[in-house]
Tab-separated table of C-alpha atoms and ligand atoms in Angstrom:
chain	number	residue	atom	x	y	z
A	1	MET	CA	3.941	3.215	27.950
A	2	THR	CA	3.210	0.514	25.393
A	3	ILE	CA	5.183	0.234	22.172
A	4	ILE	CA	2.795	-0.865	19.438
A	5	ASP	CA	4.574	-3.693	17.674
A	6	GLY	CA	3.441	-3.505	14.051
A	7	LYS	CA	5.878	-6.160	12.956
A	8	LYS	CA	4.496	-8.710	15.408
A	9	THR	CA	0.867	-7.778	14.695
A	10	ALA	CA	1.447	-7.996	10.936
A	11	ALA	CA	3.057	-11.427	11.348
A	12	GLU	CA	0.018	-12.616	13.344
A	13	ILE	CA	-2.423	-11.335	10.723
A	14	LYS	CA	-0.445	-12.890	7.864
A	15	LYS	CA	-0.595	-16.214	9.734
A	16	GLU	CA	-4.379	-15.839	10.105
A	17	ILE	CA	-4.674	-15.126	6.361
A	18	ALA	CA	-2.414	-18.073	5.456
A	19	ALA	CA	-4.583	-20.392	7.577
A	20	GLU	CA	-7.691	-19.176	5.748
A	21	VAL	CA	-6.035	-19.628	2.332
A	22	ASN	CA	-4.953	-23.117	3.354
A	23	GLU	CA	-8.548	-23.946	4.204
A	24	ILE	CA	-9.743	-22.572	0.852
A	25	GLU	CA	-7.213	-24.723	-0.996
A	26	ASN	CA	-8.075	-27.795	1.071
A	27	LYS	CA	-11.645	-27.381	-0.129
A	28	GLY	CA	-10.408	-27.317	-3.741
A	29	GLY	CA	-10.353	-23.524	-4.238
A	30	ARG	CA	-7.526	-21.600	-5.858
A	31	ALA	CA	-5.241	-19.190	-4.017
A	32	PRO	CA	-5.935	-15.431	-4.122
A	33	HIS	CA	-3.814	-13.617	-6.716
A	34	LEU	CA	-2.351	-10.105	-6.403
A	35	ALA	CA	-0.596	-8.418	-9.329
A	36	ALA	CA	1.666	-5.376	-9.048
A	37	ILE	CA	2.747	-2.997	-11.790
A	38	LEU	CA	6.112	-1.357	-11.210
A	39	VAL	CA	7.381	1.377	-13.520
A	40	GLY	CA	11.081	2.233	-13.485
A	41	HIS	CA	13.701	1.412	-10.860
A	42	ASP	CA	13.169	3.837	-7.963
A	43	GLY	CA	14.890	2.342	-4.895
A	44	GLY	CA	11.997	2.921	-2.503
A	45	SER	CA	9.375	1.557	-4.907
A	46	GLU	CA	11.522	-1.504	-5.671
A	47	THR	CA	11.753	-2.256	-1.938
A	48	TYR	CA	8.022	-1.727	-1.328
A	49	VAL	CA	7.018	-3.963	-4.219
A	50	ALA	CA	9.544	-6.658	-3.253
A	51	ASN	CA	8.069	-6.640	0.258
A	52	LYS	CA	4.536	-6.930	-1.146
A	53	VAL	CA	5.538	-9.931	-3.271
A	54	LYS	CA	7.225	-11.505	-0.228
A	55	ALA	CA	4.110	-10.952	1.907
A	56	CYS	CA	2.000	-12.666	-0.775
A	57	GLY	CA	4.217	-15.739	-0.374
A	58	GLU	CA	3.771	-15.646	3.409
A	59	CYS	CA	-0.017	-15.518	3.008
A	60	GLY	CA	-0.130	-18.335	0.455
A	61	PHE	CA	-1.186	-15.927	-2.323
A	62	ARG	CA	-0.094	-16.068	-5.911
A	63	SER	CA	1.643	-12.853	-7.048
A	64	SER	CA	2.664	-11.397	-10.383
A	65	LEU	CA	5.099	-8.540	-10.837
A	66	ILE	CA	4.691	-6.656	-14.098
A	67	ARG	CA	7.566	-4.301	-14.889
A	68	PHE	CA	7.869	-1.412	-17.288
A	69	GLU	CA	10.753	0.932	-17.993
A	70	ASP	CA	10.534	4.660	-17.109
A	71	ASP	CA	9.725	5.595	-20.702
A	72	VAL	CA	6.573	3.449	-20.932
A	73	THR	CA	3.683	5.360	-22.504
A	74	GLU	CA	0.494	6.088	-20.629
A	75	GLU	CA	-1.432	4.204	-23.336
A	76	ARG	CA	0.646	1.050	-22.820
A	77	LEU	CA	0.075	1.238	-19.067
A	78	LEU	CA	-3.671	1.708	-19.551
A	79	GLU	CA	-3.698	-1.290	-21.895
A	80	GLU	CA	-2.067	-3.448	-19.193
A	81	ILE	CA	-4.608	-2.228	-16.619
A	82	LYS	CA	-7.432	-3.173	-18.982
A	83	ARG	CA	-5.911	-6.646	-19.347
A	84	LEU	CA	-5.724	-7.078	-15.558
A	85	ASN	CA	-9.277	-5.762	-15.110
A	86	GLU	CA	-10.487	-8.475	-17.482
A	87	ASP	CA	-8.317	-11.313	-16.147
A	88	ASP	CA	-10.539	-13.505	-13.935
A	89	GLY	CA	-7.433	-15.145	-12.495
A	90	VAL	CA	-6.327	-11.837	-10.921
A	91	ASP	CA	-8.304	-10.803	-7.828
A	92	GLY	CA	-6.663	-7.458	-7.220
A	93	PHE	CA	-3.784	-5.341	-8.462
A	94	ILE	CA	-1.823	-2.230	-7.659
A	95	VAL	CA	0.140	0.291	-9.677
A	96	GLN	CA	3.071	1.336	-7.511
A	97	LEU	CA	3.298	5.125	-7.140
A	98	PRO	CA	4.858	7.529	-7.900
A	99	LEU	CA	4.731	7.221	-11.674
A	100	PRO	CA	7.021	9.110	-14.090
A	101	LYS	CA	6.033	12.740	-14.716
A	102	HIS	CA	4.732	12.145	-18.260
A	103	ILE	CA	2.011	9.817	-16.934
A	104	ASP	CA	-1.248	11.146	-15.486
A	105	GLU	CA	-1.454	9.283	-12.158
A	106	GLN	CA	-5.134	10.042	-11.582
A	107	ARG	CA	-6.047	8.801	-15.072
A	108	VAL	CA	-4.201	5.550	-14.333
A	109	ILE	CA	-5.972	5.135	-10.980
A	110	ARG	CA	-9.368	5.793	-12.572
A	111	ALA	CA	-8.688	3.037	-15.132
A	112	ILE	CA	-8.502	0.374	-12.401
A	113	ASP	CA	-11.688	-1.640	-11.822
A	114	PRO	CA	-12.823	-0.449	-8.335
A	115	ASP	CA	-13.533	-4.099	-7.419
A	116	LYS	CA	-9.846	-4.923	-8.044
A	117	ASP	CA	-8.467	-1.673	-6.558
A	118	VAL	CA	-6.915	-3.242	-3.454
A	119	ASP	CA	-4.976	-0.008	-2.801
A	120	GLY	CA	-8.305	1.778	-2.316
A	121	PHE	CA	-7.156	4.724	-4.449
A	122	HIS	CA	-10.017	4.773	-6.999
A	123	PRO	CA	-12.490	7.654	-6.460
A	124	VAL	CA	-15.310	5.084	-6.120
A	125	ASN	CA	-13.553	3.448	-3.153
A	126	VAL	CA	-12.594	6.812	-1.650
A	127	GLY	CA	-16.243	7.879	-1.951
A	128	LYS	CA	-17.535	4.653	-0.413
A	129	MET	CA	-15.167	5.035	2.536
A	130	SER	CA	-16.212	8.619	3.083
A	131	ILE	CA	-19.893	7.677	3.417
A	132	GLY	CA	-19.170	4.509	5.377
A	133	LEU	CA	-19.986	1.932	2.681
A	134	PRO	CA	-17.946	-1.270	2.320
A	135	GLY	CA	-15.109	-1.038	-0.212
A	136	PHE	CA	-11.337	-0.982	-0.264
A	137	VAL	CA	-9.620	1.372	2.166
A	138	SER	CA	-6.116	2.740	1.567
A	139	ALA	CA	-3.633	0.351	3.193
A	140	THR	CA	-1.784	2.649	5.601
A	141	PRO	CA	-4.834	4.163	7.361
A	142	ALA	CA	-6.535	0.744	7.380
A	143	GLY	CA	-3.437	-0.729	9.026
A	144	ILE	CA	-3.414	2.013	11.666
A	145	ILE	CA	-7.092	1.369	12.479
A	146	GLU	CA	-6.261	-2.343	12.852
A	147	LEU	CA	-3.407	-1.517	15.255
A	148	LEU	CA	-5.679	0.730	17.345
A	149	ARG	CA	-8.252	-2.088	17.426
A	150	ARG	CA	-5.832	-4.860	18.358
A	151	TYR	CA	-4.122	-2.775	21.069
A	152	GLY	CA	-7.466	-1.666	22.509
A	153	VAL	CA	-6.703	2.050	22.180
A	154	GLU	CA	-9.793	4.002	23.275
A	155	THR	CA	-10.801	6.362	20.454
A	156	LYS	CA	-14.448	7.257	21.153
A	157	GLY	CA	-14.811	10.934	22.012
A	158	LYS	CA	-11.065	11.538	21.760
A	159	HIS	CA	-9.389	14.397	19.934
A	160	ALA	CA	-7.287	13.019	17.088
A	161	VAL	CA	-4.828	15.269	15.276
A	162	VAL	CA	-3.708	14.134	11.831
A	163	LEU	CA	-0.549	15.787	10.522
A	164	GLY	CA	-0.591	15.726	6.729
A	165	ARG	CA	-3.353	15.776	4.106
A	166	SER	CA	-2.168	13.351	1.433
A	167	ASN	CA	-4.745	11.382	-0.531
A	168	ILE	CA	-3.082	8.117	0.536
A	169	VAL	CA	-2.734	8.714	4.295
A	170	GLY	CA	-3.832	12.018	5.848
A	171	LYS	CA	-7.272	12.454	4.269
A	172	PRO	CA	-8.445	8.818	4.585
A	173	MET	CA	-7.015	8.651	8.125
A	174	ALA	CA	-9.065	11.676	9.175
A	175	THR	CA	-12.174	10.191	7.538
A	176	LEU	CA	-11.787	6.829	9.301
A	177	LEU	CA	-11.075	8.376	12.701
A	178	MET	CA	-14.213	10.530	12.514
A	179	GLN	CA	-16.404	7.616	11.271
A	180	LYS	CA	-19.145	6.419	13.599
A	181	ALA	CA	-17.317	3.160	14.309
A	182	ASN	CA	-14.922	1.539	16.725
A	183	PRO	CA	-12.081	2.421	16.355
A	184	GLY	CA	-13.344	5.819	15.294
A	185	ASN	CA	-15.803	8.320	16.765
A	186	CYS	CA	-12.987	10.856	17.253
A	187	THR	CA	-13.119	14.610	16.940
A	188	VAL	CA	-10.543	15.154	14.213
A	189	THR	CA	-8.254	18.064	13.382
A	190	VAL	CA	-6.148	17.902	10.229
A	191	CYS	CA	-2.971	20.005	10.174
A	192	HIS	CA	-0.858	20.698	7.096
A	193	SER	CA	1.821	22.984	5.707
A	194	ALA	CA	-0.442	26.058	5.952
A	195	THR	CA	-1.473	25.450	9.586
A	196	PRO	CA	0.168	28.191	11.694
A	197	ASN	CA	-0.180	26.714	15.201
A	198	ILE	CA	0.566	23.010	14.840
A	199	LYS	CA	2.410	22.804	18.163
A	200	GLU	CA	-0.539	24.173	20.140
A	201	ILE	CA	-3.027	21.904	18.334
A	202	CYS	CA	-0.872	18.817	18.956
A	203	ARG	CA	-0.721	19.629	22.673
A	204	GLU	CA	-4.523	19.259	22.752
A	205	ALA	CA	-4.437	15.835	21.077
A	206	ASP	CA	-5.293	12.487	22.647
A	207	ILE	CA	-4.129	10.788	19.457
A	208	ILE	CA	-1.544	12.111	16.989
A	209	VAL	CA	-1.055	10.532	13.578
A	210	ALA	CA	2.090	12.007	12.027
A	211	ALA	CA	2.224	11.654	8.246
A	212	LEU	CA	4.185	14.668	7.060
A	213	GLY	CA	7.421	13.100	5.899
A	214	VAL	CA	9.494	15.456	8.058
A	215	PRO	CA	11.899	13.412	10.214
A	216	GLY	CA	11.637	14.135	13.954
A	217	PHE	CA	8.916	16.796	13.483
A	218	VAL	CA	6.864	15.782	16.535
A	219	THR	CA	8.917	16.743	19.569
A	220	GLU	CA	8.384	16.089	23.279
A	221	ASP	CA	6.911	19.560	23.926
A	222	MET	CA	4.102	18.859	21.421
A	223	VAL	CA	2.795	15.740	23.154
A	224	ARG	CA	0.398	15.668	26.065
A	225	PRO	CA	1.163	13.027	28.742
A	226	GLY	CA	-0.819	9.849	28.074
A	227	ALA	CA	-1.293	10.545	24.347
A	228	THR	CA	-1.193	7.874	21.648
A	229	VAL	CA	1.309	8.679	18.901
A	230	ILE	CA	1.237	6.933	15.522
A	231	ASP	CA	4.231	7.577	13.269
A	232	VAL	CA	3.733	7.117	9.530
A	233	GLY	CA	6.996	8.802	8.514
A	234	THR	CA	9.609	6.682	6.754
A	235	THR	CA	12.309	9.027	5.495
A	236	ARG	CA	15.709	7.655	4.548
A	237	VAL	CA	18.352	9.643	6.453
A	238	PRO	CA	22.131	9.258	6.046
A	239	ASP	CA	23.713	6.862	8.558
A	240	ALA	CA	27.405	6.120	8.142
A	241	THR	CA	27.222	3.249	10.662
A	242	ARG	CA	24.971	1.233	8.296
A	243	LYS	CA	26.224	-0.788	5.382
A	244	SER	CA	23.512	0.761	3.206
A	245	GLY	CA	24.595	4.262	4.289
A	246	TRP	CA	21.047	5.142	5.429
A	247	ARG	CA	18.367	4.297	7.946
A	248	LEU	CA	14.647	4.958	8.207
A	249	ARG	CA	13.545	7.801	10.437
A	250	GLY	CA	9.966	8.616	11.424
A	251	ASP	CA	8.174	11.946	11.844
A	252	VAL	CA	8.346	11.574	15.632
A	253	ASP	CA	11.361	12.221	17.862
A	254	PHE	CA	10.788	8.767	19.360
A	255	ASP	CA	13.591	8.796	21.966
A	256	ASN	CA	12.205	11.887	23.715
A	257	VAL	CA	8.496	11.439	23.013
A	258	ALA	CA	8.002	7.755	23.873
A	259	GLU	CA	8.119	8.036	27.669
A	260	LYS	CA	5.231	10.553	27.702
A	261	CYS	CA	2.901	8.332	25.674
A	262	ALA	CA	0.305	5.724	26.548
A	263	PHE	CA	0.935	4.063	23.167
A	264	ILE	CA	3.498	4.786	20.459
A	265	THR	CA	4.563	3.142	17.192
A	266	PRO	CA	8.285	2.833	16.413
A	267	VAL	CA	9.985	3.361	13.029
A	268	PRO	CA	10.779	0.893	11.635
A	269	GLY	CA	8.484	-1.879	12.883
A	270	GLY	CA	5.322	0.125	13.542
A	271	VAL	CA	2.967	1.270	10.805
A	272	GLY	CA	5.138	0.081	7.876
A	273	PRO	CA	4.605	-3.685	8.230
A	274	MET	CA	0.878	-3.112	8.796
A	275	THR	CA	0.530	-1.258	5.486
A	276	ILE	CA	1.539	-4.333	3.534
A	277	CYS	CA	-0.616	-6.469	5.773
A	278	SER	CA	-3.684	-4.343	4.932
A	279	LEU	CA	-2.968	-4.889	1.261
A	280	MET	CA	-3.025	-8.630	1.923
A	281	MET	CA	-6.348	-8.294	3.806
A	282	ASN	CA	-7.766	-6.270	0.901
A	283	THR	CA	-6.593	-8.909	-1.583
A	284	LEU	CA	-8.309	-11.672	0.382
A	285	LYS	CA	-11.449	-9.518	0.456
A	286	ALA	CA	-11.245	-8.978	-3.330
A	287	TYR	CA	-10.883	-12.745	-3.800
A	288	LYS	CA	-13.948	-13.433	-1.692
A	289	GLY	CA	-15.837	-10.795	-3.711
B	1	GUN	N1	3.525	4.441	-3.034
B	1	GUN	C1	3.655	4.706	-1.723
B	1	GUN	N2	2.727	4.019	-1.015
B	1	GUN	C2	2.001	3.313	-1.908
B	1	GUN	C3	0.915	2.415	-1.776
B	1	GUN	O1	0.400	2.134	-0.697
B	1	GUN	N3	0.443	1.882	-2.936
B	1	GUN	C4	0.958	2.196	-4.142
B	1	GUN	N4	0.428	1.636	-5.220
B	1	GUN	N5	1.977	3.035	-4.288
B	1	GUN	C5	2.496	3.585	-3.173
């Protein structure tokens, strides 16, 4: 059994990016620039955005954090997006989700210039991915593909089961795994809250990508020996032994599942660090145009 070390892989990739940025600057070019819009003070979003800003520093990127309070109007947000779209000094930007209820998330996403949409959430980028054209791919599935590539996980002809159908993870993950590419070329089954026989389907899987947000959902009896298990879950669960009072728990019952697997990602330190790394790769790509 191999534990896929996302933290180590992400650190290696960030080093590779930093070396490339250094070379660009040595030749007189400017550093890539990522901007992030953060609305409100949600604990999870604050942490994610802080980590994105930190990763920019590690890659030698410039970063800008633009903050709004919870009561910001949709019009004001759209105005800021227009400004970023038109700012030649900004290569890519993200609007951290979720947004407050009074704001139409899809309208906000559609306002982003697809060429600056380093999250890969704009329908143009989703469409390009689905027909195999170059564009920006959502960071979490892109990071998982990179892990499969770097660890040499065989995917061709395998049965991949994706648990969850979110626009950010489940759907793009299924699309990428079925793509005629390497990694890819899988036969893909997507399971969700209305799937009656998830356990049986998982038992048939060579690769399981768990992105449900249900801690410990994938148990030992659902995993075939030699399977590859990728855990996207990052739920905060109470933990009195921690100073914070919580810890992150994945969708996989790691302690009991790990020994059956060929490859498995831990939580934390698996998919999470790669997600931010993909955003950095997308930003470099946006810079290069
Ligand atoms: N909220 C949770 N994940 C993400 C992400 O990858 N990008 C943005 N913008 N918001 C998120």
